[in-house]
XYZ file of C-alpha atoms in Angstrom:
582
model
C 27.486 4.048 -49.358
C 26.415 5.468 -52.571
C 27.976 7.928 -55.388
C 25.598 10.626 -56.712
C 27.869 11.039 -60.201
C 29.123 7.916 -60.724
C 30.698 8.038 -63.524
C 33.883 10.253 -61.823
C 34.754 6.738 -60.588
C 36.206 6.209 -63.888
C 39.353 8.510 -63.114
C 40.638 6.104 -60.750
C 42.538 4.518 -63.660
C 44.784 7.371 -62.946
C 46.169 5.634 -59.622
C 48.233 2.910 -61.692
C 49.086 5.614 -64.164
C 50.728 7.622 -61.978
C 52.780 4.373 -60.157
C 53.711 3.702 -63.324
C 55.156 7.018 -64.083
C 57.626 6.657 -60.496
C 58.804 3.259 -62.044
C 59.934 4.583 -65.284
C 61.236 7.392 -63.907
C 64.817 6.408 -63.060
C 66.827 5.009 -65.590
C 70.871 4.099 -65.591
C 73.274 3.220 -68.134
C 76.029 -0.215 -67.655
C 79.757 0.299 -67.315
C 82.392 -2.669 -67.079
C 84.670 -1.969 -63.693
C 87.584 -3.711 -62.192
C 85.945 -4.107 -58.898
C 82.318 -2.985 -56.832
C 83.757 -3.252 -53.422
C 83.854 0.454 -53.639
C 79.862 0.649 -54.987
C 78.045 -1.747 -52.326
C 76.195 2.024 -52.099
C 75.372 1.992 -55.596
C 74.646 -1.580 -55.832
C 71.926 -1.530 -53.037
C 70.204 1.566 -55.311
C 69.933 -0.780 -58.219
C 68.175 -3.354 -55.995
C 65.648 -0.707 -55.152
C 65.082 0.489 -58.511
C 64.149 -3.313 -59.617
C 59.828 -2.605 -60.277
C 57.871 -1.836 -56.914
C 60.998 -1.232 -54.916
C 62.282 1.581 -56.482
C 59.505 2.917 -55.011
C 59.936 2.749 -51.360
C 61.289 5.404 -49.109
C 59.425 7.653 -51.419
C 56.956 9.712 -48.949
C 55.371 11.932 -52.223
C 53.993 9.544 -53.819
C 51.515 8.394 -51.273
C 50.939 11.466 -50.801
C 50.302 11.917 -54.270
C 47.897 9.096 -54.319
C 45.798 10.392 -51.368
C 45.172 13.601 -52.660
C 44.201 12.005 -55.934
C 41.650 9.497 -54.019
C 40.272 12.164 -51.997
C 39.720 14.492 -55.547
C 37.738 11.309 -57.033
C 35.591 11.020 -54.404
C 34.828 14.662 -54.121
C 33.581 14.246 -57.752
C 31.572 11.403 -57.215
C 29.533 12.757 -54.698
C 29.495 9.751 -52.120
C 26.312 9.216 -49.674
C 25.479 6.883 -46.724
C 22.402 4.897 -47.641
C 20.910 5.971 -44.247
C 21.649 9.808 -44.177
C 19.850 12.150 -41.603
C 18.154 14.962 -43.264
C 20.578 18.638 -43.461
C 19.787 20.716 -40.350
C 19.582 23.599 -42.663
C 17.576 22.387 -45.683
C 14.135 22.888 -46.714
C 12.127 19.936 -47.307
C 9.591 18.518 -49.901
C 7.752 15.741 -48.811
C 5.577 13.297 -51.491
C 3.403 11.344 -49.633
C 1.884 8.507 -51.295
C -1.688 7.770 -49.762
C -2.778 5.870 -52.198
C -4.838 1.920 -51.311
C -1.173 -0.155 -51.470
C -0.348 1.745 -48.475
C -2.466 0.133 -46.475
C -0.969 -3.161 -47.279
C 0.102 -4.904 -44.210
C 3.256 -6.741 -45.105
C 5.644 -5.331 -42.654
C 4.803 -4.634 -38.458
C 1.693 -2.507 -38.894
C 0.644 -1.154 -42.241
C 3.229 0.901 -45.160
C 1.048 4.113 -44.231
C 1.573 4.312 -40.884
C 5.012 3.300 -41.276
C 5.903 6.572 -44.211
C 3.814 8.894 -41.423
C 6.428 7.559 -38.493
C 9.178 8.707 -40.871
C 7.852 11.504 -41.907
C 7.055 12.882 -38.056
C 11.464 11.529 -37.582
C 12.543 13.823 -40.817
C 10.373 16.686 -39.556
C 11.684 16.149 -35.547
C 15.150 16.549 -37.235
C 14.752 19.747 -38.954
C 16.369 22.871 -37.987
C 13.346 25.400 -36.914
C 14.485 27.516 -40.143
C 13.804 24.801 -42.678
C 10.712 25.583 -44.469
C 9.099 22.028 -44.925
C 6.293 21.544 -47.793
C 3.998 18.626 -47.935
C 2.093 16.921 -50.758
C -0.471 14.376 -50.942
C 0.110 11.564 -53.662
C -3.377 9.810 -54.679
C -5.160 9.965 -57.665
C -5.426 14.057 -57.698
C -2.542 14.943 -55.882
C -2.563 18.227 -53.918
C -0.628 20.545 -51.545
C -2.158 19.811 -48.164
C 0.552 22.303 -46.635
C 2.326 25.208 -48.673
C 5.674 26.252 -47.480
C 6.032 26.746 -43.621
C 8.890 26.839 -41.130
C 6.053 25.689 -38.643
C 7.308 22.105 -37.618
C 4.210 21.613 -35.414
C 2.076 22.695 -37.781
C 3.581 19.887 -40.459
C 3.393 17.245 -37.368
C -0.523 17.945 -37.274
C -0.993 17.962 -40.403
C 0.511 14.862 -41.267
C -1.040 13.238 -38.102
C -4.605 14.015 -39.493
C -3.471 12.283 -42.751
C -5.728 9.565 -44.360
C -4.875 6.623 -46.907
C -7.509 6.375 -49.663
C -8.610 3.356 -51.912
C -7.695 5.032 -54.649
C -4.509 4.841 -56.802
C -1.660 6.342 -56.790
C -0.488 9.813 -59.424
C 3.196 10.050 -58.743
C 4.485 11.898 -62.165
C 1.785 14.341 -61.273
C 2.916 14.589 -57.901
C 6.491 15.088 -59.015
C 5.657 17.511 -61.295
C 3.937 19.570 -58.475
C 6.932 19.403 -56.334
C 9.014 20.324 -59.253
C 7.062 23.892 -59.600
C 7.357 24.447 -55.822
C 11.356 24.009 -56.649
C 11.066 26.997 -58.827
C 9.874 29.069 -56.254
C 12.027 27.761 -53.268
C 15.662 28.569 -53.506
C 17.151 25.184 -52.747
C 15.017 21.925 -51.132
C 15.537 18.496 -50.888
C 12.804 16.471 -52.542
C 11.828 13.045 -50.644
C 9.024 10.972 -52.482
C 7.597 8.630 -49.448
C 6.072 5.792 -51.372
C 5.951 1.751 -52.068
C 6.100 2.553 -55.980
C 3.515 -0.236 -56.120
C 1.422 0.947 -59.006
C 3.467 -0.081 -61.555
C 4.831 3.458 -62.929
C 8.817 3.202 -61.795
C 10.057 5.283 -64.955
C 9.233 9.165 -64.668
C 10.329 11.477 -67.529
C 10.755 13.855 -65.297
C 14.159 15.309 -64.724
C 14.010 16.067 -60.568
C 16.786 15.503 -58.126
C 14.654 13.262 -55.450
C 15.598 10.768 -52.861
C 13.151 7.456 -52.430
C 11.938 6.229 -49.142
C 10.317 2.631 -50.325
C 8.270 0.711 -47.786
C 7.012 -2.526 -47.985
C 8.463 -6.225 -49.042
C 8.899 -7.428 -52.743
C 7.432 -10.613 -51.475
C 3.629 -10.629 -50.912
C 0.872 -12.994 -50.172
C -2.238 -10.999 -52.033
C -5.006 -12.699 -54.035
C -7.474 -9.414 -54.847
C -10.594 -9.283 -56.672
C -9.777 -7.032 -60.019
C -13.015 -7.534 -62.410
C -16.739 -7.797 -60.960
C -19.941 -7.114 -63.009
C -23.775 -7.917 -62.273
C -25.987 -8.609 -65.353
C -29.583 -9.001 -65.340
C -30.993 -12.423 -66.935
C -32.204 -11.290 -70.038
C -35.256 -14.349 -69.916
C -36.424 -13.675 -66.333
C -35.968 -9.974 -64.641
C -35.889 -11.635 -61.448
C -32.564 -13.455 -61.606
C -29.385 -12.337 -62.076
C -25.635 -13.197 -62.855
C -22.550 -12.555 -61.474
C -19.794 -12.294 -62.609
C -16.182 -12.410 -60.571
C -12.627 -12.511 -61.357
C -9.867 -13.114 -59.292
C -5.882 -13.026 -59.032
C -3.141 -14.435 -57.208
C -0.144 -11.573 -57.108
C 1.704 -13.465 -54.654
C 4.330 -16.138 -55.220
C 2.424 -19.246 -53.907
C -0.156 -21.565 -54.810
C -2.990 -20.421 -52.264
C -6.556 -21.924 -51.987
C -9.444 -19.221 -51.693
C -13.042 -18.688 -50.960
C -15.780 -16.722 -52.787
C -18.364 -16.096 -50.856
C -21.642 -13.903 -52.067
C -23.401 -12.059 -49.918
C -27.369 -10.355 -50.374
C -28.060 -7.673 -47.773
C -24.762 -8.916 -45.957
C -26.349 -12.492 -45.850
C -24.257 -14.707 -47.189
C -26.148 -16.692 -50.313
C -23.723 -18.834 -52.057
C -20.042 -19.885 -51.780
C -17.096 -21.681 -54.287
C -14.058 -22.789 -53.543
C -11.203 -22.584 -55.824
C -7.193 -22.986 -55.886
C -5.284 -20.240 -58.028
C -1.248 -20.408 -58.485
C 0.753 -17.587 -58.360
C -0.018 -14.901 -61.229
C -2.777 -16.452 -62.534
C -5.907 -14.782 -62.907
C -10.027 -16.868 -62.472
C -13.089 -16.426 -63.298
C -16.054 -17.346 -60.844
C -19.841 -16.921 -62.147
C -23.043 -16.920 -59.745
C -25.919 -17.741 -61.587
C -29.418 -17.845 -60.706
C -29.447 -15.318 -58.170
C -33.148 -14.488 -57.765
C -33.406 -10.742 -55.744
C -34.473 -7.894 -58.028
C -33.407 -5.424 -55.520
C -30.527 -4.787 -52.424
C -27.069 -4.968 -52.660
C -24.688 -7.751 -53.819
C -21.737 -8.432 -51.675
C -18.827 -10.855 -52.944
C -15.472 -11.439 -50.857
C -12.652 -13.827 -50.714
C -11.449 -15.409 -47.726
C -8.616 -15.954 -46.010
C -7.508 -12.336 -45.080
C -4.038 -11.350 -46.703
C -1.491 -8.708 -46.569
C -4.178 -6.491 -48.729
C -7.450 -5.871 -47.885
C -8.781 -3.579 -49.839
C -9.131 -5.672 -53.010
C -11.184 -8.707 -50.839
C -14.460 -7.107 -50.885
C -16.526 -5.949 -54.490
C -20.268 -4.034 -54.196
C -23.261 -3.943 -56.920
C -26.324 -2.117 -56.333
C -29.550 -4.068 -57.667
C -32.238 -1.449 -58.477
C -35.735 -2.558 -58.682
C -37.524 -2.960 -61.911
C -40.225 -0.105 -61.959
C -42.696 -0.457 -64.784
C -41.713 2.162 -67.504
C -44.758 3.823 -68.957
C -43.948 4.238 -73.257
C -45.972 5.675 -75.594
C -45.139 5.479 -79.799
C -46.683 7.883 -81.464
C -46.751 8.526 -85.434
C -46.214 5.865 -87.765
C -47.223 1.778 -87.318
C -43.272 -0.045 -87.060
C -43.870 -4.284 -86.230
C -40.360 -3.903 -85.449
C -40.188 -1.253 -83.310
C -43.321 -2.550 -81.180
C -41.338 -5.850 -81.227
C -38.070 -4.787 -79.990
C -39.818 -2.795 -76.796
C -42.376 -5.970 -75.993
C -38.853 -7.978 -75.870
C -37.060 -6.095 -73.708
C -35.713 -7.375 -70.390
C -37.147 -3.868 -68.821
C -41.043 -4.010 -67.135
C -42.726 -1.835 -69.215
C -46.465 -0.532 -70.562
C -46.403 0.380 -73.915
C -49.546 2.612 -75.820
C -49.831 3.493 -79.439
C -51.001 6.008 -80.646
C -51.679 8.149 -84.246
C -50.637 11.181 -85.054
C -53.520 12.852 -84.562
C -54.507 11.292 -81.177
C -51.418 12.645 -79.483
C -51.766 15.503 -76.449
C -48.824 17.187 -75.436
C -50.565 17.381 -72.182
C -50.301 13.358 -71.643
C -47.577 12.346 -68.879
C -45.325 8.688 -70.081
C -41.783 7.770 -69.167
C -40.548 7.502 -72.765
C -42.368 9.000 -76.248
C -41.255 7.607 -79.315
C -42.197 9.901 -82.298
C -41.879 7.962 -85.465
C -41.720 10.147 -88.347
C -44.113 12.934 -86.550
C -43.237 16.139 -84.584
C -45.846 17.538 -82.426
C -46.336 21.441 -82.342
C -44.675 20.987 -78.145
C -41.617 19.504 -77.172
C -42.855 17.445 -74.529
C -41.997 17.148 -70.953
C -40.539 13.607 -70.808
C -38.217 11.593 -71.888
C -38.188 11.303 -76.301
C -36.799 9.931 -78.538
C -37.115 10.994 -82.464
C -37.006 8.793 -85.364
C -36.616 10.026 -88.935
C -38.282 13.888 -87.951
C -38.358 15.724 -91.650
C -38.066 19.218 -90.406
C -36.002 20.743 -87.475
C -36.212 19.237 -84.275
C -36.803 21.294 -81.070
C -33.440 21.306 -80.052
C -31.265 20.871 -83.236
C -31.604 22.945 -86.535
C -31.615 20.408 -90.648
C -28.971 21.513 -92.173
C -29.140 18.581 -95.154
C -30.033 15.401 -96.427
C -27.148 13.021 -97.413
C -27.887 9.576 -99.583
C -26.137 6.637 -98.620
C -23.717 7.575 -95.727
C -21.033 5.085 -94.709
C -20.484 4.197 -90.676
C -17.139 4.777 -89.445
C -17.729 3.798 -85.998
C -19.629 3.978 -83.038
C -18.948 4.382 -79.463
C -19.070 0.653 -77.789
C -18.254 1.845 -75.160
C -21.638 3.314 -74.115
C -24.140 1.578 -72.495
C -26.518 2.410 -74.907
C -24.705 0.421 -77.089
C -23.790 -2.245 -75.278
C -23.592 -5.501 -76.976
C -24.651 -3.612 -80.126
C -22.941 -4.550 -83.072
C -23.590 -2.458 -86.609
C -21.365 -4.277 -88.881
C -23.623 -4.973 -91.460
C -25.780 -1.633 -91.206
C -26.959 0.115 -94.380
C -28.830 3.218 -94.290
C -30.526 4.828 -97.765
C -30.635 8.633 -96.286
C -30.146 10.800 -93.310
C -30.854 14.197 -91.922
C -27.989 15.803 -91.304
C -28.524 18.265 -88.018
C -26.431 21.032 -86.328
C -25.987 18.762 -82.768
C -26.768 20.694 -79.544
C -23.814 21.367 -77.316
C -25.465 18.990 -74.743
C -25.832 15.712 -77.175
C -23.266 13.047 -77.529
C -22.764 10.836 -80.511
C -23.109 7.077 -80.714
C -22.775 6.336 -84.607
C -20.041 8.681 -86.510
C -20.607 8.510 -90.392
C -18.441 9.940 -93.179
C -21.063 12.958 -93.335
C -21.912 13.480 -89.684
C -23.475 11.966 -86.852
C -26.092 10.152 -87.612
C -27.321 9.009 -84.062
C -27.029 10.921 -80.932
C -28.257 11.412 -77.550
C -27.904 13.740 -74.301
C -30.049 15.347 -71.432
C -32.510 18.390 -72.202
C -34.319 20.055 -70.011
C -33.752 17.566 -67.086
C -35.401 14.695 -70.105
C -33.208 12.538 -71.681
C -33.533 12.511 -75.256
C -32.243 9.880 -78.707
C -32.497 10.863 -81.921
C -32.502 8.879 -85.239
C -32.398 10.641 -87.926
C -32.999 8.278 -90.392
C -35.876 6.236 -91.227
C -36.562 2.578 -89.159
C -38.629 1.409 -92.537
C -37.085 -1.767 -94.602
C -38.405 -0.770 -97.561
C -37.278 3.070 -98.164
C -35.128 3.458 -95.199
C -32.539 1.118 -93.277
C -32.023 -2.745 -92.580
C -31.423 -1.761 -88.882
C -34.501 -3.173 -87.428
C -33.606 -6.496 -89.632
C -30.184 -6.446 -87.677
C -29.989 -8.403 -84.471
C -28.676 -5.071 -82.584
C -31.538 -3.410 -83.076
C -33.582 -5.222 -80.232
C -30.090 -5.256 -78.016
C -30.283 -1.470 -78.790
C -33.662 -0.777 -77.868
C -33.288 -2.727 -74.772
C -30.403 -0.675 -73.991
C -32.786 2.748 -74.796
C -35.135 1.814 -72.482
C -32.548 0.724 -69.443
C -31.020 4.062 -69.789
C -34.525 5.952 -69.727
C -35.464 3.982 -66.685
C -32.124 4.026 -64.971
C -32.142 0.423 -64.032
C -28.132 0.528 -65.063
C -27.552 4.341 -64.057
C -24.532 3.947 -62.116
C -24.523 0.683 -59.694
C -21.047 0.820 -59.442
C -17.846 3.344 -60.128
C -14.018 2.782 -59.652
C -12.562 4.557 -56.426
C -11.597 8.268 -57.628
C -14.066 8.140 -60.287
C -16.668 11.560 -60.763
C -20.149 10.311 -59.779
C -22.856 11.862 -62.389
C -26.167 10.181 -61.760
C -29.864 11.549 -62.602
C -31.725 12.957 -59.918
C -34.147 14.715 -61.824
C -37.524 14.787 -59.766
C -36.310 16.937 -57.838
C -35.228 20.736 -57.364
C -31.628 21.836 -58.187
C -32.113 23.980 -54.522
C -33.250 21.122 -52.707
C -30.345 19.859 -49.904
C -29.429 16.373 -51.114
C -26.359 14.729 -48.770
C -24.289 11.580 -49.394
C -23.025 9.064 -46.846
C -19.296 7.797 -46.889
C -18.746 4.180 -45.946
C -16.888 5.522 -43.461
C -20.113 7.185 -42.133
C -19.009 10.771 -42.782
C -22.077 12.584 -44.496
C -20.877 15.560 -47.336
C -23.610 17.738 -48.628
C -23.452 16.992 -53.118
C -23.895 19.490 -55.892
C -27.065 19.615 -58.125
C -26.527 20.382 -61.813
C -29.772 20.172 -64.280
C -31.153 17.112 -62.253
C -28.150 15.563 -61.933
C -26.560 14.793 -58.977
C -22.612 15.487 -58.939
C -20.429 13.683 -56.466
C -15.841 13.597 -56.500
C -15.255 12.542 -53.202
C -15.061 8.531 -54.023
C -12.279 7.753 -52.328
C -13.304 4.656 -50.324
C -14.583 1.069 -51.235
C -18.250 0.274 -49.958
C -21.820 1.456 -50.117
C -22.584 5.445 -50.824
C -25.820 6.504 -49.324
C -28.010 9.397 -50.974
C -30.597 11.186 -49.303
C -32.937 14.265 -49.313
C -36.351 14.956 -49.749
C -38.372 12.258 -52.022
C -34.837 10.560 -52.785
C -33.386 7.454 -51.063
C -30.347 5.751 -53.768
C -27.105 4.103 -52.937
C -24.370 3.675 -55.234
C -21.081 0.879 -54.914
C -17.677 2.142 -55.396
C -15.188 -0.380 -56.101
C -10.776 -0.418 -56.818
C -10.617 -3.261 -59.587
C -7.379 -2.012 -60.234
C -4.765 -4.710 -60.916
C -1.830 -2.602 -60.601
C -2.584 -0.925 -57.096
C -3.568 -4.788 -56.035
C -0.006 -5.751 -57.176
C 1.320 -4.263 -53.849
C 4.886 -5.494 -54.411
C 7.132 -3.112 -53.760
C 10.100 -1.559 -55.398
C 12.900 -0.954 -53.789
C 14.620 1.562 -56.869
C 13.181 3.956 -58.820
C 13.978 5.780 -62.216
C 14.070 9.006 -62.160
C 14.302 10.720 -66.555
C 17.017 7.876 -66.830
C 18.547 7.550 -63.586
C 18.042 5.558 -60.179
C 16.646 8.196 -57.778
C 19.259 7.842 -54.465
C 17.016 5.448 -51.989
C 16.951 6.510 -48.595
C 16.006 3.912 -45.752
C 13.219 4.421 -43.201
């Protein structure tokens, strides 16, 4: 049994208060007599009134006392921990279907377990309770609006899916909380194992907690993986693996690495509880397929046991630099890890008519924008796409966006840069370096091409110590992965927004994408890019139209949802929410 406002409780200090009012109540004065044979009566009343005993044969207090009891408790609001739902309430049902629930710590998995007490609170409904149900993963939704239909809930629920995704509960609670205002009076039941981490919601909501799942796990998940190409030789690879223990015993633990689902190479390691390894591959030689690492034995968790990297093969990317002679800039692109062809050319040999992967115009703008890929390098007038506004002298970096994979690795701590050309950035461009006078380096798609702009000079003498710095080969490395999409989107996070180039062919043109779980779902076309939300399972993404044949990896690397111990309470704007059992 539970109390709803506990803090009533306090008024039982009222129950020895009001005993101790009956005991002082009667008080006598002494005489001195001859004799008490006459006064036995009298005598056997001042044994009574001696403390407790004055008390007895007193039928109002007890009375008294239970009618005080009853009013405390009435206050309180008590609950049984195991209530059946009000024959006559409306329900509210949060559903969490996010990747914990598929942990198999108890008899069968937590998700099939919250849908077999769901189906039991529905079955127990009185036909004129309107029930509402809402899905709890990382966009959570209405999947049924307000209905009295109980066999329309039971379906509904019975089609329901986990995802690998994580979990949104405060967003979830919010949702139900605006359904509240429209629904007279409903009882709010968040279905969930609470094992993302977020137990604390500032959200004030009277709800009741189902929790399934144990506290005590045995999970060791994979929560970081990356694949990086050998920068000597652009036929081996690295990879890169690390590994945690959430349980709360030492457990030993395979790594096995798979190519085309052939397994390659193997380590064996021990990890104690909590502790988090790294594991590197190195040497790997395939320049194309996909990588497969997972961990072995099986455990209560299985979502987190298997990572995916697509390996795209190296095309050779056809460059062209145009305008003025730059040893550096030749340098940095006969470096590069990427297969490439590169052709100079002068000013005046350039045709606007001539087809390359990636132009570099140094200094020079031809009379055309062309119809490739560019990138522009200290232009003097406007550009194409982006009116000069100014000039500015000696800018200073603030920062730049590390983020990016353009600038991956890059480091611009000792930059210097003499002057710049300020520019009115397209909508469509994104900044990498932010100065105190604007942004002096950006970058974005136009017209299907991808285009970088510089706007300051690459010359030692009059212009910048960039190409001196050793990020400007990492940099132009980076330029011309990005232009050849050898890193364009191997791998995402489960619930992540796809965005990858597609842009050889049409916008019109029917281009499909195949689930791991085989299901096929037709994808949006924006401006050559291919647009794809539905990544809510771990595994290999297949897409597929006409001249186009890509696969992407999605993967959870999510330490909290891996960390599938329950909890058994949960804090609701201050206060424990009142748990409910299955």
């Amino acid at each position: 049994m539970g109390f709803s406002s506990q803090n009533f409780l306090y008024l039982l200090f009222l129950i020895p208060l009001l005993i101790l009012l009956y005991i002082l109540r009667l008080r006598r004065r002494n005489y001195i007599i001859s004799s008490v044979i006459l006064w036995e009566q009298d005598i056997e009343d001042i044994k009574a009134n001696t403390l407790f005993q004055r008390l007895r044969k007193n039928i109002l207090l007890p009375l008294q006392l239970i009618i005080l009891v009853l009013l405390i408790f009435a206050l309180s609001r008590p609950f049984l921990q195991n209530p059946k739902i009000s024959i006559d309430e409306d329900v509210i049902l949060i559903l969490d279907t996010s990747a914990s629930m598929k942990s198999t710590d108890s008899n069968g998995s937590r998700f099939e377990m919250m849908k077999s007490s769901a189906i039991k609170i529905i079955e127990e409904l009185n036909n004129r309770a309107s029930i509402t149900l809402i899905q709890a993963d990382i966009s959570p939704k209405i999947i049924l609006g307000t209905t009295s239909d109980k066999s329309k809930a039971l379906k509904t629920i019975n089609q329901l899916q986990p995802s690998d995704t994580s979990n949104n509960l405060p967003q979830a609670i919010k949702l139900a909380s605006s359904i509240l205002n429209e629904v007279d009076q409903a009882k709010v039941i968040l279905m969930s194992d609470g094992a993302d981490g977020a137990n604390n919601f500032d959200i004030d909501l009277p709800i009741e907690f189902m929790s399934f799942g144990k506290k005590d796990v045995n999970n060791i998940g994979i929560v970081s993986f990356d694949v990086i190409r050998d920068e000597s030789s652009n036929s081996s690879i690295q990879v890169f693996v690390s590994i945690m223990n959430f349980g709360n015993e030492k457990q030993p633990c395979r790594i096995i690495l798979y190519h085309n689902n052939i397994p390659i190479d193997a380590q064996n390691i021990v990890i104690i509880p909590k502790e988090q390894r790294s594991v590197i591959f190195e040497n790997i030689n395939y320049q194309d397929g996909i990588i497969m690492v997972s961990i072995e034995p099986k455990d209560d968790f299985i979502v987190d046991n298997n990572v995916y990297y697509v390996i795209n093969k190296l095309n050779t990317l056809k460059v062209m630099l145009v305008g003025k002679d730059n040893f550096f800039i030749e340098s940095a692109i006969k470096i590069s890890s990427v297969d490439m062809e590169l052709t100079k050319k002068k000013s005046a040999d350039y045709r606007s008519d001539e087809c390359y992967d990636l132009i570099i115009f140094n200094g020079f703008m031809p009379d055309n924008m062309p119809d490739c890929n560019a990138m522009f390098i200290d232009i003097e007038g406007d550009l194409p796409f982006a009116k000069l506004l100014s000039r500015k002298n000696n800018p200073i970096i603030i920062d730049w966006d590390k983020a990016n994979p353009l600038m991956r690795f890059v480091d611009l701590s000792g930059i210097k840069i003499s002057n710049i050309g300020v520019y009115d950035m397209p909508a469509w461009a994104k900044p990498l370096i932010d100065a105190d006078v604007s942004s002096i380096l950006f970058y974005g798609e136009f017209n299907r091409h991808r285009i970088i702009t510089i706007p300051f000079s690459l010359d030692t003498d009059t212009g910048s110590n960039f190409v001196m710095l050793p990020a400007f080969p990492i940099f132009m490395s980076n330029v011309l992965s990005w232009i050849s999409d050898v890193d364009d989107l191997q791998q995402v996070k489960t619930g992540d927004i796809v965005n990858i180039s597609v842009s050889k062919i049409d916008d019109n043109q029917d281009v499909t994408v195949k689930k791991p779980d085989g299901i096929t779902i037709k994808a949006n076309l924006q401006n050559g890019r291919l647009i794809f939300t539905d990544t809510n399972l771990v595994g290999i993404y297949q897409i597929s139209g006409t001249n186009i044949q890509r696969w992407f990896a999605v993967n959870l690397l999510n330490k909290s949802e891996s960390n599938i111990s329950s909890h058994e309470n949960l804090i609701i704007y201050g206060h424990e929410a009142k748990k409910i059992n299955p």
